[in-house]
C-alpha cells in the first residue's frame, strides 16, 4: 500500500483494516485455511523517499518502509489510495516510475478513489475499464482518453486491475478481494466485525451522490431542465418541450444533447428514476404506485430504467436504503 502527502487517509486505512481483519479471522476456526494455503495478508505501507505523510485533512500518517526498501518483497497486491494529493503525485515522474516498477512485480493492482490518476499516469490503466470518484470522472476521462471511465460504479474489475469509487468504496473493494481470495463466508464475517454492508455490487450506482450534470449554459436548455424537474410526471416529449422553450424540435434536441451529453428523452428518464428512487427511500408505496408517481407508464418500464441507471432492481434498492 503506497502513501503520499495529501492522500485521503480512509482510502488507505479502510482497505488496510479489511485485510488485517481477514488475517486475524484466518487464524481462527472455522476460517483457518487448508494446510499449505496462505494464512492471510502481510500488510506493508510504503512511501517514496520518506515514511511520514500528512493526509489531505491534516492527519499525520507513518509508513513502515520506503520504496527502496521493498526489493526483497514479493508483492501480491499493490494498493494505490486517492485524495487531493494525487494531482501532485500523478505529475511526479520519479514517483510514477517507482509505482510502475512496483506494479510490474505485483500480481494485481487495486486503486481507491482518485488513486486511478496515479495508476493512469504510471501507464497501468491504458485500455482498461476503471471506476473513480464521480466528481473526478470527467477529469480522468479528459486527461486519459485511453481509459474507459465508469463514473457510476462502486467498483470494477478488469482482469488483474481492480478500481473503486470514492472513499468508503475502498472498503467494498477490499471485501471483494477477500471474497475472491478466501470465499464469501470470510468476507461476510469481516464486514460484520466492521459493521459495514457487505458486497455492494461492483456495478451498483454510487447511491450517496447521484451523478447529475450541471445546469446547462444555454438559457432555453436550462429552462427545459427546470420544466422537467418541476413535474417529472408531465408529458415531456421533445416537440412539447421545444415548444415551451421557443425552439424547433430538431434544433432543441440537438442543442440539448450538445449541452448535457444525452438526449432529452434519456434526461427525462433519469429525472424520473431519481424521483422514484426518493419515493422508494421515503415511502411505503408499492413499486407499481412509485412507478406511476415518478411518471412511468408501467412498473415494468420503471424497473428496466431503474435497473439500467441505478444498477439494481427497485425492490432490492428499497430493502437496502429505505429510511
CSV table of N, CA, C and O in Angstrom, one decimal, residues 186-227:
chain,number,residue,atom,x,y,z
A,186,UNK,N,-15.8,-15.7,4.8
A,186,UNK,CA,-14.9,-14.8,5.5
A,186,UNK,C,-15.1,-13.4,5.2
A,186,UNK,O,-15.1,-12.5,6.2
A,187,UNK,N,-15.4,-13.0,4.0
A,187,UNK,CA,-15.7,-11.6,3.7
A,187,UNK,C,-16.9,-11.1,4.5
A,187,UNK,O,-17.0,-10.0,5.0
A,188,UNK,N,-18.0,-12.0,4.6
A,188,UNK,CA,-19.2,-11.6,5.4
A,188,UNK,C,-18.8,-11.4,6.9
A,188,UNK,O,-19.3,-10.4,7.5
A,189,UNK,N,-17.9,-12.2,7.4
A,189,UNK,CA,-17.5,-12.1,8.8
A,189,UNK,C,-16.7,-10.8,9.0
A,189,UNK,O,-16.9,-10.1,10.0
A,190,UNK,N,-15.8,-10.5,8.1
A,190,UNK,CA,-15.1,-9.2,8.2
A,190,UNK,C,-16.0,-8.1,8.2
A,190,UNK,O,-15.9,-7.1,9.0
A,191,UNK,N,-17.0,-8.1,7.3
A,191,UNK,CA,-18.0,-7.0,7.2
A,191,UNK,C,-18.8,-6.9,8.5
A,191,UNK,O,-19.0,-5.8,9.0
A,192,UNK,N,-19.1,-8.0,9.1
A,192,UNK,CA,-19.9,-7.9,10.4
A,192,UNK,C,-19.0,-7.3,11.5
A,192,UNK,O,-19.5,-6.5,12.2
A,193,UNK,N,-17.8,-7.6,11.5
A,193,UNK,CA,-16.9,-7.0,12.6
A,193,UNK,C,-16.7,-5.5,12.3
A,193,UNK,O,-16.6,-4.7,13.3
A,194,UNK,N,-16.7,-5.1,11.1
A,194,UNK,CA,-16.5,-3.7,10.8
A,194,UNK,C,-17.8,-3.0,10.7
A,194,UNK,O,-17.9,-1.7,10.6
A,195,UNK,N,-18.9,-3.7,10.9
A,195,UNK,CA,-20.3,-3.2,10.9
A,195,UNK,C,-20.5,-2.4,9.6
A,195,UNK,O,-20.9,-1.2,9.6
A,196,UNK,N,-20.2,-3.0,8.5
A,196,UNK,CA,-20.5,-2.4,7.2
A,196,UNK,C,-21.3,-3.3,6.3
A,196,UNK,O,-21.4,-4.5,6.6
A,197,UNK,N,-22.0,-2.7,5.3
A,197,UNK,CA,-22.8,-3.5,4.4
A,197,UNK,C,-21.9,-4.3,3.5
A,197,UNK,O,-21.0,-3.7,2.9
A,198,UNK,N,-22.1,-5.6,3.5
A,198,UNK,CA,-21.2,-6.5,2.7
A,198,UNK,C,-21.6,-6.5,1.2
A,198,UNK,O,-22.8,-6.6,0.9
A,199,UNK,N,-20.6,-6.3,0.4
A,199,UNK,CA,-20.8,-6.5,-1.1
A,199,UNK,C,-21.8,-5.7,-1.7
A,199,UNK,O,-22.8,-6.2,-2.3
A,200,UNK,N,-21.7,-4.4,-1.6
A,200,UNK,CA,-22.4,-3.5,-2.6
A,200,UNK,C,-21.9,-4.0,-3.9
A,200,UNK,O,-20.7,-4.0,-4.2
A,201,UNK,N,-22.8,-4.4,-4.8
A,201,UNK,CA,-22.4,-4.9,-6.1
A,201,UNK,C,-21.4,-4.0,-6.8
A,201,UNK,O,-21.6,-2.8,-6.8
A,202,UNK,N,-20.5,-4.5,-7.5
A,202,UNK,CA,-19.5,-3.7,-8.2
A,202,UNK,C,-20.1,-2.8,-9.2
A,202,UNK,O,-19.7,-1.7,-9.5
A,203,UNK,N,-21.2,-3.2,-9.9
A,203,UNK,CA,-21.9,-2.4,-10.9
A,203,UNK,C,-22.9,-1.5,-10.3
A,203,UNK,O,-23.6,-0.7,-11.0
A,204,UNK,N,-23.1,-1.5,-9.0
A,204,UNK,CA,-24.1,-0.7,-8.4
A,204,UNK,C,-23.7,0.8,-8.4
A,204,UNK,O,-22.6,1.2,-8.3
A,205,UNK,N,-24.8,1.6,-8.6
A,205,UNK,CA,-24.5,3.1,-8.7
A,205,UNK,C,-24.0,3.6,-7.4
A,205,UNK,O,-24.2,3.1,-6.3
A,206,UNK,N,-23.2,4.7,-7.5
A,206,UNK,CA,-22.7,5.4,-6.3
A,206,UNK,C,-23.9,6.2,-5.7
A,206,UNK,O,-24.0,7.4,-5.8
A,207,UNK,N,-24.8,5.4,-4.9
A,207,UNK,CA,-26.0,6.0,-4.5
A,207,UNK,C,-25.9,7.3,-3.7
A,207,UNK,O,-26.8,8.1,-3.8
A,208,UNK,N,-24.9,7.4,-2.9
A,208,UNK,CA,-24.8,8.5,-1.9
A,208,UNK,C,-24.8,9.8,-2.7
A,208,UNK,O,-25.1,10.9,-2.1
A,209,UNK,N,-24.3,9.8,-3.9
A,209,UNK,CA,-24.2,11.1,-4.6
A,209,UNK,C,-24.5,10.8,-6.1
A,209,UNK,O,-23.6,10.6,-6.9
A,210,UNK,N,-25.8,10.8,-6.4
A,210,UNK,CA,-26.2,10.6,-7.8
A,210,UNK,C,-25.5,11.5,-8.8
A,210,UNK,O,-25.3,12.7,-8.4
A,211,UNK,N,-25.1,11.0,-9.9
A,211,UNK,CA,-24.3,11.8,-10.8
A,211,UNK,C,-25.2,12.6,-11.7
A,211,UNK,O,-25.8,12.1,-12.7
A,212,UNK,N,-25.4,13.9,-11.5
A,212,UNK,CA,-26.2,14.8,-12.3
A,212,UNK,C,-25.3,15.8,-12.9
A,212,UNK,O,-24.4,16.3,-12.3
A,213,UNK,N,-25.6,16.1,-14.2
A,213,UNK,CA,-24.8,17.1,-14.9
A,213,UNK,C,-25.2,18.5,-14.4
A,213,UNK,O,-26.4,18.7,-14.0
A,214,UNK,N,-24.3,19.5,-14.4
A,214,UNK,CA,-24.7,20.8,-14.0
A,214,UNK,C,-25.8,21.4,-14.9
A,214,UNK,O,-26.0,20.9,-16.0
A,215,UNK,N,-26.3,22.5,-14.5
A,215,UNK,CA,-27.3,23.2,-15.3
A,215,UNK,C,-26.7,23.7,-16.6
A,215,UNK,O,-25.5,24.1,-16.6
A,216,UNK,N,-27.5,23.6,-17.7
A,216,UNK,CA,-27.0,23.9,-19.0
A,216,UNK,C,-26.6,25.4,-19.1
A,216,UNK,O,-27.3,26.3,-18.4
A,217,UNK,N,-25.7,25.8,-19.9
A,217,UNK,CA,-25.3,27.2,-20.1
A,217,UNK,C,-26.4,27.9,-21.0
A,217,UNK,O,-26.6,29.1,-20.8
A,218,UNK,N,-26.9,27.2,-22.0
A,218,UNK,CA,-27.9,27.8,-22.9
A,218,UNK,C,-29.2,28.0,-22.1
A,218,UNK,O,-29.8,27.1,-21.5
A,219,UNK,N,-29.8,29.2,-22.1
A,219,UNK,CA,-31.0,29.5,-21.3
A,219,UNK,C,-32.2,28.7,-21.6
A,219,UNK,O,-33.0,28.3,-20.8
A,220,UNK,N,-32.4,28.3,-22.9
A,220,UNK,CA,-33.5,27.5,-23.3
A,220,UNK,C,-33.4,26.1,-22.8
A,220,UNK,O,-34.4,25.5,-22.4
A,221,UNK,N,-32.2,25.6,-22.9
A,221,UNK,CA,-32.0,24.2,-22.4
A,221,UNK,C,-32.1,24.2,-20.9
A,221,UNK,O,-32.7,23.3,-20.3
A,222,UNK,N,-31.6,25.2,-20.2
A,222,UNK,CA,-31.7,25.3,-18.7
A,222,UNK,C,-33.2,25.4,-18.4
A,222,UNK,O,-33.6,24.8,-17.4
A,223,UNK,N,-34.0,26.2,-19.1
A,223,UNK,CA,-35.4,26.3,-18.9
A,223,UNK,C,-36.1,24.9,-19.0
A,223,UNK,O,-36.9,24.6,-18.2
A,224,UNK,N,-35.7,24.2,-20.0
A,224,UNK,CA,-36.3,22.8,-20.2
A,224,UNK,C,-35.9,21.9,-19.0
A,224,UNK,O,-36.8,21.2,-18.5
A,225,UNK,N,-34.7,22.1,-18.5
A,225,UNK,CA,-34.3,21.3,-17.3
A,225,UNK,C,-35.3,21.6,-16.1
A,225,UNK,O,-35.7,20.8,-15.3
A,226,UNK,N,-35.5,22.9,-15.9
A,226,UNK,CA,-36.4,23.4,-14.9
A,226,UNK,C,-37.8,22.9,-15.0
A,226,UNK,O,-38.5,22.5,-14.1
A,227,UNK,N,-38.3,22.8,-16.3
A,227,UNK,CA,-39.6,22.3,-16.5
A,227,UNK,C,-39.7,20.8,-16.2
A,227,UNK,O,-40.7,20.4,-15.6
